[in-house]
Structure formats: structure tokens, C-alpha cells
Coordinates of C-alpha atoms in Angstrom, one line a residue:
Chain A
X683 CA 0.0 0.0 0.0
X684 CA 1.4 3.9 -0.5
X685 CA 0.6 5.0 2.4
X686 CA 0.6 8.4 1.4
X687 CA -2.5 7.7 -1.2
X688 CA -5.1 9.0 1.2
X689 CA -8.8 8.8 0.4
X690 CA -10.6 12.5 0.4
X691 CA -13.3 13.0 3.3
X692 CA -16.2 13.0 1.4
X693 CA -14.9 9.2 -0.1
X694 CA -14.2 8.1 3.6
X695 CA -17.6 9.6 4.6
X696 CA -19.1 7.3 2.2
X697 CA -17.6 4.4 3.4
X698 CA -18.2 5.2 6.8
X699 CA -21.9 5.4 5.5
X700 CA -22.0 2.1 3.9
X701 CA -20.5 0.4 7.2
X702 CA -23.4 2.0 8.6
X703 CA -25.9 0.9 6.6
X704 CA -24.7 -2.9 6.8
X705 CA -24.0 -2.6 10.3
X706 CA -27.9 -1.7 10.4
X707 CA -29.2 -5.1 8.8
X708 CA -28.2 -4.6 4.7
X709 CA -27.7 -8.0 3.6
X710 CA -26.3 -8.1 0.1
X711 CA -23.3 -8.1 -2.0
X712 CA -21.2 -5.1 -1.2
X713 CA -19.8 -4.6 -5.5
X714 CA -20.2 -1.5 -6.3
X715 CA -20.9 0.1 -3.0
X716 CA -18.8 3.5 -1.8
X717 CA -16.9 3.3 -5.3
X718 CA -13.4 3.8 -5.2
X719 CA -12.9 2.5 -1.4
X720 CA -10.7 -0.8 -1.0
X721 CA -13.3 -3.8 -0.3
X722 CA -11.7 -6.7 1.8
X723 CA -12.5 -10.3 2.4
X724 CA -12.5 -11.8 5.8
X725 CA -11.0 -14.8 7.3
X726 CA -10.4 -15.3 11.3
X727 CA -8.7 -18.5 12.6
X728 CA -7.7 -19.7 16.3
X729 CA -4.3 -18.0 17.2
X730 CA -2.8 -21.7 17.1
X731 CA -3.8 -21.7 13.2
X732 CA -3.0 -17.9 12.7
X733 CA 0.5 -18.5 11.5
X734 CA 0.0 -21.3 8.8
X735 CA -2.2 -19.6 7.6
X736 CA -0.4 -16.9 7.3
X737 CA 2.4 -19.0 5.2
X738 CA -0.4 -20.0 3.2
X739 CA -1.1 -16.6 2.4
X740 CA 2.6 -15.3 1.8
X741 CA 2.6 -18.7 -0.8
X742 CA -0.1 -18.3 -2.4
X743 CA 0.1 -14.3 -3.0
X744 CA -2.3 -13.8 -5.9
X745 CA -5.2 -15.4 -4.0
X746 CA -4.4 -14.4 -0.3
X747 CA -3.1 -10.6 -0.6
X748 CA -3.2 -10.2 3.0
X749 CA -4.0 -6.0 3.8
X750 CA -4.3 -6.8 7.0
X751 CA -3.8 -8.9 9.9
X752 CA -5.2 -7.6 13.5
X753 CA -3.9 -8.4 17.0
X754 CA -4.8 -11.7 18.3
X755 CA -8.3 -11.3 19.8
X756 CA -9.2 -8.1 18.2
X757 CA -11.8 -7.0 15.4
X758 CA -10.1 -3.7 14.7
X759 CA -8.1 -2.6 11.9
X760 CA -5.9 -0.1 10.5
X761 CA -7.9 -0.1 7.1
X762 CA -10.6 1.6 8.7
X763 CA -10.9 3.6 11.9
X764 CA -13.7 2.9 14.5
X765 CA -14.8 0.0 12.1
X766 CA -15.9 -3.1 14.0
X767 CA -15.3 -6.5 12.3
X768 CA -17.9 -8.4 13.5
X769 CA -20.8 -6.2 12.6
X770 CA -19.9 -4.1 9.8
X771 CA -19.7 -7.0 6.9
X772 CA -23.5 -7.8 5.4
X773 CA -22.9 -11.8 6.1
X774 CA -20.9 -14.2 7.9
X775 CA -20.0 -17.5 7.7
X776 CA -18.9 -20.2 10.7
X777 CA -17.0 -22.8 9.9
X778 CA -16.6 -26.2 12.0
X779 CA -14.3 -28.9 11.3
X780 CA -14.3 -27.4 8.2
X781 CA -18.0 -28.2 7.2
X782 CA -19.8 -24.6 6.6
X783 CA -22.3 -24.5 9.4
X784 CA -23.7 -21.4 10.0
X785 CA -24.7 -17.8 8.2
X786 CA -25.2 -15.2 10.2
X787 CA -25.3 -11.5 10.3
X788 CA -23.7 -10.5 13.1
X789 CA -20.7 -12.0 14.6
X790 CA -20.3 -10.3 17.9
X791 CA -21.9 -13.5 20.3
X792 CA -20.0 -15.6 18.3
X793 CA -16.7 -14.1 18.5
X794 CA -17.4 -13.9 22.5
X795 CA -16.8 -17.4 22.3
X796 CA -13.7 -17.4 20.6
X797 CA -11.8 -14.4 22.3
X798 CA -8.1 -15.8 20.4
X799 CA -9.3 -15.0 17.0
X800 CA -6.7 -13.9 14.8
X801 CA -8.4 -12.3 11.9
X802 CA -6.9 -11.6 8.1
X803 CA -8.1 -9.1 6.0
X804 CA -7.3 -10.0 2.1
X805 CA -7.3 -8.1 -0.9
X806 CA -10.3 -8.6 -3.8
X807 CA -11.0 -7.8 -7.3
X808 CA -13.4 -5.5 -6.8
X809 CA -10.4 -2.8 -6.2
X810 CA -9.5 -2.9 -10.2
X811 CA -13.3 -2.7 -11.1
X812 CA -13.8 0.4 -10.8
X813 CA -11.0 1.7 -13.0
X814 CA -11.9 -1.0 -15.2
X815 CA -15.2 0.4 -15.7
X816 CA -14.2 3.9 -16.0
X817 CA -11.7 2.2 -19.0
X818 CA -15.3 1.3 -20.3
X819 CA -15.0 -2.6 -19.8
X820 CA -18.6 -3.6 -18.6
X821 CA -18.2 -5.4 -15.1
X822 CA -21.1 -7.9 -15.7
X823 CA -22.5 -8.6 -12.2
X824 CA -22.0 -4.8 -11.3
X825 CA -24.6 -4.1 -14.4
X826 CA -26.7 -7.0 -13.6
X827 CA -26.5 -5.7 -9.8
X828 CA -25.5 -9.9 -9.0
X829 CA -22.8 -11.1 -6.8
X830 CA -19.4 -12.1 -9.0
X831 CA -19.5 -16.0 -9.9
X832 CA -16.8 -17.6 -8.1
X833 CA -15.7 -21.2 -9.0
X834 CA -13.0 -23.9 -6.9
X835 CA -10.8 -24.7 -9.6
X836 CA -8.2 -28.2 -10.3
X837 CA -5.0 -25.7 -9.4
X838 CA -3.9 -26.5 -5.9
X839 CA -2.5 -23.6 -3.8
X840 CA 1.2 -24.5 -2.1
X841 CA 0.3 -25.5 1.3
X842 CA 1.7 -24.5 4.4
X843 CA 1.5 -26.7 7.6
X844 CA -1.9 -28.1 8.1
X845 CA -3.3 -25.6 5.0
X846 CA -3.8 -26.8 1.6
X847 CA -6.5 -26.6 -0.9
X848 CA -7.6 -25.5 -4.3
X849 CA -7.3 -22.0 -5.8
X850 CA -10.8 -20.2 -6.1
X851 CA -11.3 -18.0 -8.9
X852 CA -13.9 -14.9 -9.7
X853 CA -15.1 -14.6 -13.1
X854 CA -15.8 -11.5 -15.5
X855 CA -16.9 -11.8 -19.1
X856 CA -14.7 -9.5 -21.1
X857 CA -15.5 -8.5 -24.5
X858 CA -12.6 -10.4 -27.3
X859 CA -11.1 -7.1 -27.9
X860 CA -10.8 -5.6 -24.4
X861 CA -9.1 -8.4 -22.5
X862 CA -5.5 -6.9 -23.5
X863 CA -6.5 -3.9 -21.2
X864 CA -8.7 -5.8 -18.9
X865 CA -5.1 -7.5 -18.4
X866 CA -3.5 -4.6 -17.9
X867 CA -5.2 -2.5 -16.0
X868 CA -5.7 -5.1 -13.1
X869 CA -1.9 -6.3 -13.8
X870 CA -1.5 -2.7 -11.8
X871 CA -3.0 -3.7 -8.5
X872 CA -0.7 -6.6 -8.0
X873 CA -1.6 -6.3 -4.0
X874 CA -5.4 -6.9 -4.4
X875 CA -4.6 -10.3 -7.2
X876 CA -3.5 -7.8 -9.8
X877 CA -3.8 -10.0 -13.7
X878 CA -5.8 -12.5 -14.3
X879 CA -4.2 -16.0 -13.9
X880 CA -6.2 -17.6 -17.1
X881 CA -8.2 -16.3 -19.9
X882 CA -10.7 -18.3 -21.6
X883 CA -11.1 -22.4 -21.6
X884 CA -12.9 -23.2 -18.1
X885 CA -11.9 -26.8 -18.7
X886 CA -8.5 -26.8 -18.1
X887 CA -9.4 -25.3 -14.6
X888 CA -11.2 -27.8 -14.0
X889 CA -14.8 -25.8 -13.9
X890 CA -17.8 -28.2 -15.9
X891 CA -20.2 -25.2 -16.1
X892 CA -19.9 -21.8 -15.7
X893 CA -23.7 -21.2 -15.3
X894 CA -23.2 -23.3 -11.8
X895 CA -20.3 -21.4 -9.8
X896 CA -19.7 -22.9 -6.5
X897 CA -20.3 -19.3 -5.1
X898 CA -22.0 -15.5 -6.0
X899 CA -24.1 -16.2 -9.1
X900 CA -23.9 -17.1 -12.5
X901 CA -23.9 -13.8 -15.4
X902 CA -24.8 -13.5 -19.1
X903 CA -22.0 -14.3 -21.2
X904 CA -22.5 -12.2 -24.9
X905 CA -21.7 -13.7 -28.0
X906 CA -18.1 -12.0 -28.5
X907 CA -17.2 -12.4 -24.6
X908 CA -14.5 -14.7 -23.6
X909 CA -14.6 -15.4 -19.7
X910 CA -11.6 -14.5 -17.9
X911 CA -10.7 -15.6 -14.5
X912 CA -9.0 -13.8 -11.3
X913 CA -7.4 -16.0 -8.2
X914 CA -10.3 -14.5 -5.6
X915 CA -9.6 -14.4 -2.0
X916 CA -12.8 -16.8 -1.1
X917 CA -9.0 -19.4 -1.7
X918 CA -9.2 -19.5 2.4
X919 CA -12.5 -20.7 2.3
X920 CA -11.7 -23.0 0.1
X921 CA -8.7 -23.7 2.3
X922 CA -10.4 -23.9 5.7
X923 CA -12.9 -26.8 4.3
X924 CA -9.9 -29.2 2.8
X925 CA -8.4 -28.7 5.7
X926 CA -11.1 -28.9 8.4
X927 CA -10.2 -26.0 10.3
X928 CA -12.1 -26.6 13.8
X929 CA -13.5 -22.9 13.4
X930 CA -13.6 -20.0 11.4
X931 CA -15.5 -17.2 10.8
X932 CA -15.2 -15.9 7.0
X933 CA -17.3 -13.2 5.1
X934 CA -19.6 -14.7 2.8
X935 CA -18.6 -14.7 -0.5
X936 CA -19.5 -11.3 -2.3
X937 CA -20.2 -9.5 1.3
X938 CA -16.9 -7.5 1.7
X939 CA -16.1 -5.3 4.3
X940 CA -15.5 -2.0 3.0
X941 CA -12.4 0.4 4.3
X942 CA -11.1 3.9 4.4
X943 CA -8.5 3.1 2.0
X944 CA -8.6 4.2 -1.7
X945 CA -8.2 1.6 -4.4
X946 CA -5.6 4.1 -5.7
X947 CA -3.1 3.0 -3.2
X948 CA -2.9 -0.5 -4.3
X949 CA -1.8 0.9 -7.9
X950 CA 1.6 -0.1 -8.7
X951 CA 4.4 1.6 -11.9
Chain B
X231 CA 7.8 -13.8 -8.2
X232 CA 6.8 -14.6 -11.7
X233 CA 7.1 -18.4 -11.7
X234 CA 7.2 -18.9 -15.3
X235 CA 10.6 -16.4 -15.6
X236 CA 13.6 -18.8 -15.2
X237 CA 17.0 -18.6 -15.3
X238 CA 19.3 -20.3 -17.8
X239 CA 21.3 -23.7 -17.2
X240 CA 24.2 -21.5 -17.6
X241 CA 23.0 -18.5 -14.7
X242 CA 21.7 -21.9 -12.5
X243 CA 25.6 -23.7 -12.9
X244 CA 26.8 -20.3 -11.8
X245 CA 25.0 -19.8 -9.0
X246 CA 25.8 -23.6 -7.7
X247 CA 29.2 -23.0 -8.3
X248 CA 29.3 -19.3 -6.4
X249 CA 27.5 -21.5 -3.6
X250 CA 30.0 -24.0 -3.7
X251 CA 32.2 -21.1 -3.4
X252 CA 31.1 -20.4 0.1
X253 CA 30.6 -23.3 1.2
X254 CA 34.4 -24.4 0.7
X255 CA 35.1 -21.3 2.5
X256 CA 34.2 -18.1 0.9
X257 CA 34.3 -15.2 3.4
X258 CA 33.4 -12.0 1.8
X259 CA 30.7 -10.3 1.1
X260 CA 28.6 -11.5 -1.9
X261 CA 27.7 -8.5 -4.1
X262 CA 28.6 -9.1 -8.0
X263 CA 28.5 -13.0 -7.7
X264 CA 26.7 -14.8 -9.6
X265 CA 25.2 -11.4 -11.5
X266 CA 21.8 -11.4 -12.6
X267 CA 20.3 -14.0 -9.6
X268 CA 18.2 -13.4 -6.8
X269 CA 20.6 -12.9 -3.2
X270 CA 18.9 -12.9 0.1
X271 CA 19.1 -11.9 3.2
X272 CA 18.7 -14.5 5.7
X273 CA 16.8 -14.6 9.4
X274 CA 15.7 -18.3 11.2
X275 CA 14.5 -18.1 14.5
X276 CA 12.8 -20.3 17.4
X277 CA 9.3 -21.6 15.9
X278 CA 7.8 -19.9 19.1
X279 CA 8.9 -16.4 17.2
X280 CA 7.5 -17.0 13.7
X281 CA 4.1 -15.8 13.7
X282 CA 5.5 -12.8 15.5
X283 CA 8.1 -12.7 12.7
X284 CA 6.0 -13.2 9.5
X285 CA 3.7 -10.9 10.6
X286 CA 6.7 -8.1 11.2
X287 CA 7.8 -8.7 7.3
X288 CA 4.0 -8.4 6.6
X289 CA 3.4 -5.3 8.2
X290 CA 7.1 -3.6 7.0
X291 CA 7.2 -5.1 3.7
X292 CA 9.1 -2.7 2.2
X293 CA 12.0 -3.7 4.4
X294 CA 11.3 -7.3 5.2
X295 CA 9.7 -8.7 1.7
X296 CA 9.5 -12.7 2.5
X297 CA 10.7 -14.8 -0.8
X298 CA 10.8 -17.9 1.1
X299 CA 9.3 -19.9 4.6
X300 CA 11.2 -22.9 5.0
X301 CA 9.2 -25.6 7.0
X302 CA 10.4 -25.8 10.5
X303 CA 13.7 -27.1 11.2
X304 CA 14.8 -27.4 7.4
X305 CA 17.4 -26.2 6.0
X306 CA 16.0 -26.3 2.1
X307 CA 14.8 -23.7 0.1
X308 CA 12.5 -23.6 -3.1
X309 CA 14.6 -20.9 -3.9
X310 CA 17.6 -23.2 -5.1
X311 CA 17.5 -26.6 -5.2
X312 CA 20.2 -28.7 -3.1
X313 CA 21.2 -25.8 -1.3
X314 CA 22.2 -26.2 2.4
X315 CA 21.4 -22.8 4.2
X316 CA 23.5 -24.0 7.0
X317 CA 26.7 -24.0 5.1
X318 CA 25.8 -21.9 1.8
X319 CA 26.1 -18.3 3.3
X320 CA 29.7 -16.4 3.6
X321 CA 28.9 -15.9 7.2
X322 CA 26.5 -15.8 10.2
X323 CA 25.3 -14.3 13.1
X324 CA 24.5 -16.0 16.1
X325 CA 21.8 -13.7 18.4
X326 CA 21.3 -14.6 22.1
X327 CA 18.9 -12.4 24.6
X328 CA 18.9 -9.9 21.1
X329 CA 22.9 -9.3 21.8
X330 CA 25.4 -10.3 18.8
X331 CA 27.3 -13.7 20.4
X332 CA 29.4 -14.5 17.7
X333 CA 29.6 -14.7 14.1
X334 CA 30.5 -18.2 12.3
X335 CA 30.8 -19.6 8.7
X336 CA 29.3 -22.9 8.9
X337 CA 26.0 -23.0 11.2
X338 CA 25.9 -26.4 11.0
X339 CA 26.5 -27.4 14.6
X340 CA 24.4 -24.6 16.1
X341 CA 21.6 -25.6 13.7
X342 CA 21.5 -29.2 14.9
X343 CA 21.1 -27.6 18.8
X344 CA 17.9 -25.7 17.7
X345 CA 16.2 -28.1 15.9
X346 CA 12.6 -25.9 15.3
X347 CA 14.1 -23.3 13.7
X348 CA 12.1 -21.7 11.2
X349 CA 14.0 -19.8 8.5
X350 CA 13.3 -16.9 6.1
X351 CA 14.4 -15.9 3.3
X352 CA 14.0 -12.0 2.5
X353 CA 14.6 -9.9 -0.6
X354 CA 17.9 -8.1 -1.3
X355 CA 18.6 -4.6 -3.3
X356 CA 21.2 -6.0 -4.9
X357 CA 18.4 -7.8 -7.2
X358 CA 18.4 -4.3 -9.1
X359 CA 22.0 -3.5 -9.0
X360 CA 22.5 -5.2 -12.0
X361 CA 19.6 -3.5 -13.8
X362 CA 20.6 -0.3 -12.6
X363 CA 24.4 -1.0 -13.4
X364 CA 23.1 -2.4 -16.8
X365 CA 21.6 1.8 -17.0
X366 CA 25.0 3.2 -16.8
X367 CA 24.2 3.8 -12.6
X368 CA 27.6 3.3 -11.0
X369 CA 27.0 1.1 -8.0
X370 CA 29.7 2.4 -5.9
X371 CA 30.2 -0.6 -3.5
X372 CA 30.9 -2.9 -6.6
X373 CA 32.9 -0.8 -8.6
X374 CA 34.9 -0.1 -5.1
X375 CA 34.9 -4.0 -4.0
X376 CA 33.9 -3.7 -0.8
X377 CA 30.2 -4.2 1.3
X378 CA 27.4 -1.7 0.7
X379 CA 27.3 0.6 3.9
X380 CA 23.8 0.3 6.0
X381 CA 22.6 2.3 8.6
X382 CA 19.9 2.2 11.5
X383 CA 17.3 4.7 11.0
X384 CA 15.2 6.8 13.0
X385 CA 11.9 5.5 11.9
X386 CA 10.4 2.3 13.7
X387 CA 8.7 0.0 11.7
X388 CA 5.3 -1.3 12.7
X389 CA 5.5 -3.5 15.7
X390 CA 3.9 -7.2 15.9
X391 CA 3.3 -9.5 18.6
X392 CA 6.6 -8.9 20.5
X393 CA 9.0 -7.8 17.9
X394 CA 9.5 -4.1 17.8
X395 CA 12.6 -2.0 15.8
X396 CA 13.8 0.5 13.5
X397 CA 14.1 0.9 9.8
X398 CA 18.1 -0.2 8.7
X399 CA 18.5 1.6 5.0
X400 CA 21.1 0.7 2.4
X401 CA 22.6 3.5 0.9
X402 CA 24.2 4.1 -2.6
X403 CA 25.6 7.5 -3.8
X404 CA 23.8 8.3 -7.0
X405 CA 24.4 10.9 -9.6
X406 CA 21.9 13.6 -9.0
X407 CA 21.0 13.7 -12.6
X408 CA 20.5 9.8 -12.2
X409 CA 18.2 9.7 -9.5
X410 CA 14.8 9.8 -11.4
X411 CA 16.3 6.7 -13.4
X412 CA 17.4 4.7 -9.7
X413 CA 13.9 5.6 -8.8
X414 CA 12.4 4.2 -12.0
X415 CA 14.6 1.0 -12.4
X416 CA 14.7 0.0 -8.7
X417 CA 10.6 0.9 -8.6
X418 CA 10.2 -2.2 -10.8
X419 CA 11.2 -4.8 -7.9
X420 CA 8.8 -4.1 -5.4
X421 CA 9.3 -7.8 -3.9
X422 CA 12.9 -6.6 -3.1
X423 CA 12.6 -3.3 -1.3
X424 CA 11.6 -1.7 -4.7
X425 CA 12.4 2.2 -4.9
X426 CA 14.0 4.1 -2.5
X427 CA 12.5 5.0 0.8
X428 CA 14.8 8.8 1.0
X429 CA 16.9 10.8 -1.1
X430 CA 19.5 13.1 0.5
X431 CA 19.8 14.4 4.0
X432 CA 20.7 12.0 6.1
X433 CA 20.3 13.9 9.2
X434 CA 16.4 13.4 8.7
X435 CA 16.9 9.9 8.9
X436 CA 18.9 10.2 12.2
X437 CA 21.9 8.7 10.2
X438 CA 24.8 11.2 11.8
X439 CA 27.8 10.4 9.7
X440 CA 27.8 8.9 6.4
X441 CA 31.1 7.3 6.9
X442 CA 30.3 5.5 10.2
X443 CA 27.8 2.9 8.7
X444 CA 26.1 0.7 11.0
X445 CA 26.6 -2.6 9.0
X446 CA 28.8 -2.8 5.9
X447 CA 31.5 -0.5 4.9
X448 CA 31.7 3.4 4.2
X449 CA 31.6 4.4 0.1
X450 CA 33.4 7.6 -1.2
X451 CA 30.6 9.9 -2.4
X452 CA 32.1 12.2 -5.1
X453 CA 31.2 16.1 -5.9
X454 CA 27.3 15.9 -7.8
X455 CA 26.7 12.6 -5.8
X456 CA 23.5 12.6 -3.3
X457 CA 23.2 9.8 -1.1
X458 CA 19.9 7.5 -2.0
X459 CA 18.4 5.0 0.7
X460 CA 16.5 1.8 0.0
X461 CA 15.0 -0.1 2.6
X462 CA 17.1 -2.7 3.7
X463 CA 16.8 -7.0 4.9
X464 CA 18.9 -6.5 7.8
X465 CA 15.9 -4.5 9.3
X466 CA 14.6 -8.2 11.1
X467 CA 18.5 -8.3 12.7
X468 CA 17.5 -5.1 13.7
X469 CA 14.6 -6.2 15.4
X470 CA 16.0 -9.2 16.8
X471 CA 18.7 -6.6 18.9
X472 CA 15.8 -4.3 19.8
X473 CA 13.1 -7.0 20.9
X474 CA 15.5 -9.3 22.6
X475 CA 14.5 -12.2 21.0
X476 CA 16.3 -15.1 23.0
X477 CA 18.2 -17.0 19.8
X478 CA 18.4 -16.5 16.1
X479 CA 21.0 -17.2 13.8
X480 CA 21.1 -14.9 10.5
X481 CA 23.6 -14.3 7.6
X482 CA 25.9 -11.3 8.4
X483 CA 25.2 -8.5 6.5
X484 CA 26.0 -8.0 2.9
X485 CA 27.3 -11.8 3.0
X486 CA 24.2 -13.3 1.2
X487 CA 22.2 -16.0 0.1
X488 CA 22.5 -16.5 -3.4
X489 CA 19.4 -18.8 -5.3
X490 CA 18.5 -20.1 -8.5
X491 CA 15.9 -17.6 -9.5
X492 CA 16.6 -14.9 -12.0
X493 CA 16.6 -11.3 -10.8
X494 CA 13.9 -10.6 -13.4
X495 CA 11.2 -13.0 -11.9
X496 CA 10.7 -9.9 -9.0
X497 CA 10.0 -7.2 -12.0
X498 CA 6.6 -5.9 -11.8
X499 CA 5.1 -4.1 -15.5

């Protein structure tokens, strides 16, 4: 991050806002929401798990850009002041053993229970969408107000300690002729997954059907679209259920947390 | 690191034989060996410590960017196949209670004593010395044969768990008309400290005298010559000294680790 990239007031008002407005029972997918403020994904571990999993995220950079990690126990972060991680993203998840057992909207009881958490805050694509659009590449599920299709994919990630598991991937339909700057432009955030790692051919990732994405939603694909394919920080998720992780609590995919930060100050050259 | 950028047969042979150098007893510092692949600094300490640890390179990442996590108690690195990290460094430092206890050339003995040791490999400016020399930038401590002089700053980086300590910069006298350029060409390598943190005035930095570098050795600066800092891998020995960590073993500064991977892999656009 530059830290020296700040966002105006009037953007950090708007995120505060948002926060707000999820913290007051909004239950949908966050793309698109306070434009131009870095979204995060969520993932918080036991403290005993807290430091394979941080391997797994410095070995597996392009899915698990980690922005953040807080102090054991803690639901604060340095993206975003006065923010409180276990209210202020739309939807939770709770894992057990690694089996996806709960959805919830508020996290605070929950994290009573579990006063070690260590919790990781990790980049997402949504940061290069915005100057993607203003390039004039359509973002499908932004125009079709969905959440991004998200698909577990044949790559595995390089494991770390008792971490291993697939690579997830979001997916945005990019017109033929615009993927050379669809490339580029995200190729400058390499701190929030930056290119995409495969264009075209869902196959040789392993995904059958792209109208049935193991998470967010499936979009149109126009005649002249090729789909193109991001590492997406759900990875952990993916991660925490190969591994049966005794407990976590992630965001749900698509429900980011939103922060004070600009996207700007993930921009790179 | 761009895993699809590798090195030759012929830059692999001559980094084996540059670490078959040092391990038959090479003692100098490593700068200009084996041009054009990846050197690292090197840190290993008590597996108790490296949560705290990885989570001080993540949060000061332009002074402690992690290329490698060995698993706990190995010597081996992805980084260069076959290599020993025991015996493959110039020289070591042995840490007790955070003091300096001695410095070694083969760790091997020590090593076998602390057998949960878990190591890290972290980025080196000299990764763009080549690129910059290959500009026409004179890279004084080469051209002079002698270690690049590093300094203890003023600025602390941002503390984690119970490792605390200041910024340590390299420093490399740059032609003032040359600067933009050692901004530009270094700014490419973000994974390995990227552009300079400060150009010029030293006193800002709380570095007193030029000529009485911390680590390393002092560099003639000549008339039209301003002094340019990068941040610098011996910031973790740093914090090892400031945070009294009870044992660590690292390499000694300037004598690096020298690996298989190409310079080029850590270029960015």
C-alpha cells in the first residue's frame, strides 16, 4: 500500500456510511458500494492456526493478498478507523471442522466465544473494477446488480503446515477485444490479485459449467465475450474446508467489508 | 515472483558454483556473484517467534519482503535446489537475549542444537543493482569491491506481537541527474525493497555520519553525488537486537544467500 494515497473525506464519509448501513441489517453483495474504497474479504482463525495460515497466504500471493492482519483477539483494523469486524460485513459465515455450518449476520456473540481470533483481511478484485469500468470494460455482475461468480478450480495452492487446498477463482466476461486492457489494468494492483491467472477455456481449470459457480451467481455471457478468471480471496474458504479448520469465521462470499482506504493506493508503476 | 521467468542452465551452474564457493570457505561479502540471480538476506529463529516474525515482514514489507518460509527445522529452500542454508552463506550471526554472540561460517553445529528453527528468506537490493548498473548507474560498493554501507534509521517499523525496531537503509551514492532513473529501475522490484525510501539528508533519517555505517562498509561519495536509501533485509537483525529475541541465527550482513531464480522474476510491468 502507499501509504501516502489517502482517500478524500467526502470518499471516507461514504464508506463510513455504507459500514453503517450494513451494520444496520443490509444483507447483500457489497460490488459496487462506496466506489473507489478498497473492499476486503474476511477470514479469522484460532491464534494456534494464525500463523499457517499466514504462510499459506505469503505462498499463495495472488489469491491471499493479505492487507491486513489484527492483534490476536481483536476485530479492529488499521484499514478503517472505529470500524468493528464483526458487525460491519453484510454476512458471515462459521465454519466447524471445516463443514460450513452457519450464516449469520452479526458476529459479535460468536466471536465472544472465541476471544483468540486472529483475523486476516485479504485483498479482492473489486479494487481494479472500478478503473476497469471507468476504462469502459462492462463489469457484468455490477450491471446485472448480482454477486461475482466464483468457481474452486483443479490448481492446488502451495500448502503451508496443516493448510492446503484448491485456488478459487472470480469470473468477469470480457468483450474479445478488451481483454489486453482488462489485463492490464488489473496487472497494476498486483496487492489486491492484480492480472488475471487464465483467460478463456474453463476446462483446463477444471470448472464443468460456468452457469453453476460454487459461489455468488452465475452472469450472461454475450456472444463476443471470452470469460476471464481472477485467483479470488474466497482461496481461504476453500482452504479452511480441505483442511477442516475446527473454526472459522469468514465473510460470505461477495459481502466484503468495506475500508477507508482508496483503491488508488494499491496501484503499482 | 513470476514463476514462469527462469534462469538459464548456464546463470543456475553459476550460481551452484558461487555457492560452492562459500561453502568451501568463501568469506566475503557476496555483491557481483553470480550477476543477474536473486541474493537474500537471511533470518531463522525459534518456531515460538515466527508468527510474530511473519507478521513483522508483513506489516514492514518494504524492508522485510519474505521470498521464502522454510518448514520448520529445514534447511531447504524452493529458492535453489540442493542448497544447504546451513553452510551456503559467507557468514552468520549467532543472536542470544537480542545481543550479537558470535559470528560463524558454517551454522551447521548450532543448527543441529535448535532443531525448530524456522527460517526466512527475505529480498535483497542487490536484485536491481545489475539492472541499474546495466543503465549506466555506478554502484559504488561494486565498482569499489567492498560491502554496501547500512545504517539504523530513526523510523520504527510497525511493531507485531513482541518484535519491535527500527528501519536499517542501504545506501548508494547516485548521480543527481540519475536519480529519477534509480527511482524508476529499482521501482520495478517491489518484492525486493523496490524504490528508494529517502533521497538526501541524512540527518532526517537520524543517520549522523555517512562514513560510520552501522553494518557494511563506508563508500566515497564524489562532488554531484547525493546519497539514495532503499530499505534494507537486515531490518529483522534489527529487530532481533531491539526485541531481545532469545536465539536466532542470520547471515551477516551484505554476506548473502545467493538462489536459482533470476533477478527478473521480481519485476513488476
Amino acid at each position: 500500500m502507499n501509504p501516502y494515497i489517502k482517500a478524500s473525506e467526502a470518499a471516507i464519509a461514504q464508506a463510513r456510511a455504507a459500514r453503517d448501513t450494513i451494520r444496520n441489517g443490509f444483507d447483500r453483495p457489497t460490488a459496487g458500494m462506496a466506489p473507489g474504497m478498497t473492499q476486503c474479504n474476511m477470514i479469522s482463525l484460532p491464534r494456534d492456526w494464525a500463523f499457517d495460515f499466514l504462510l499459506y497466504a505469503q505462498r499463495n500471493p495472488r489469491s491471499c493478498p493479505v492487507l491486513d492482519v489484527c492483534e490476536a483477539g481483536s476485530y479492529r483494523t488499521v484499514l478503517a478507523e472505529g470500524a468493528d469486524l464483526r458487525t460491519d460485513i453484510p454476512r458471515y459465515r462459521i465454519w466447524r471442522q471445516g463443514e460450513l455450518a452457519d450464516e449469520i449476520t452479526d458476529a459479535t456473540a460468536i466471536w465472544a466465544e472465541h476471544p483468540d481470533l486472529v483475523t486476516f483481511l485479504i485483498g479482492c478484485s473489486f479494487t481494479f473494477e472500478t478503473p476497469m469500468r471507468e476504462a469502459g470494460i462492462d463489469i457484468r455482475h455490477i450491471t446485472d446488480n448480482c454477486n461475482v461468480p466464483m468457481y474452486r478450480t483443479n490448481r492446488l495452492c502451495r500448502p503451508a503446515g496443516r493448510l492446503q487446498g484448491e485456488l478459487v477463482v472470480s469470473m468477469r466476461p470480457v468483450a474479445a477485444h478488451r481483454i489486453p486492457d482488462a489485463v492490464t489494468i488489473s496487472g497494476r494492483f498486483p496487492a489486491v490479485h492484480g492480472a488475471p491467472v487464465h483467460v478463456g477455456d474453463p476446462h483446463s481449470l477444471g470448472i464443468a459449467d460456468l452457469m453453476q459457480p460454487d459461489f455468488g451467481d452465475p452472469v450472461r455471457i454475450e456472444e463476443g465475450e471470452v470469460p476471464v478468471f481472477w485467483a479470488c480471496g474466497v482461496t481461504p474458504q476453500a482452504a479452511v474446508m480441505k483442511s477442516g479448520v475446527p473454526f472459522a469465521i469468514s465473510h460470505a462470499p461477495g459481502h466484503m467489508f468495506i475500508t477507508d482506504v482508496p483503491d488508488s493506493a494499491w496501484q503499482e508503476g
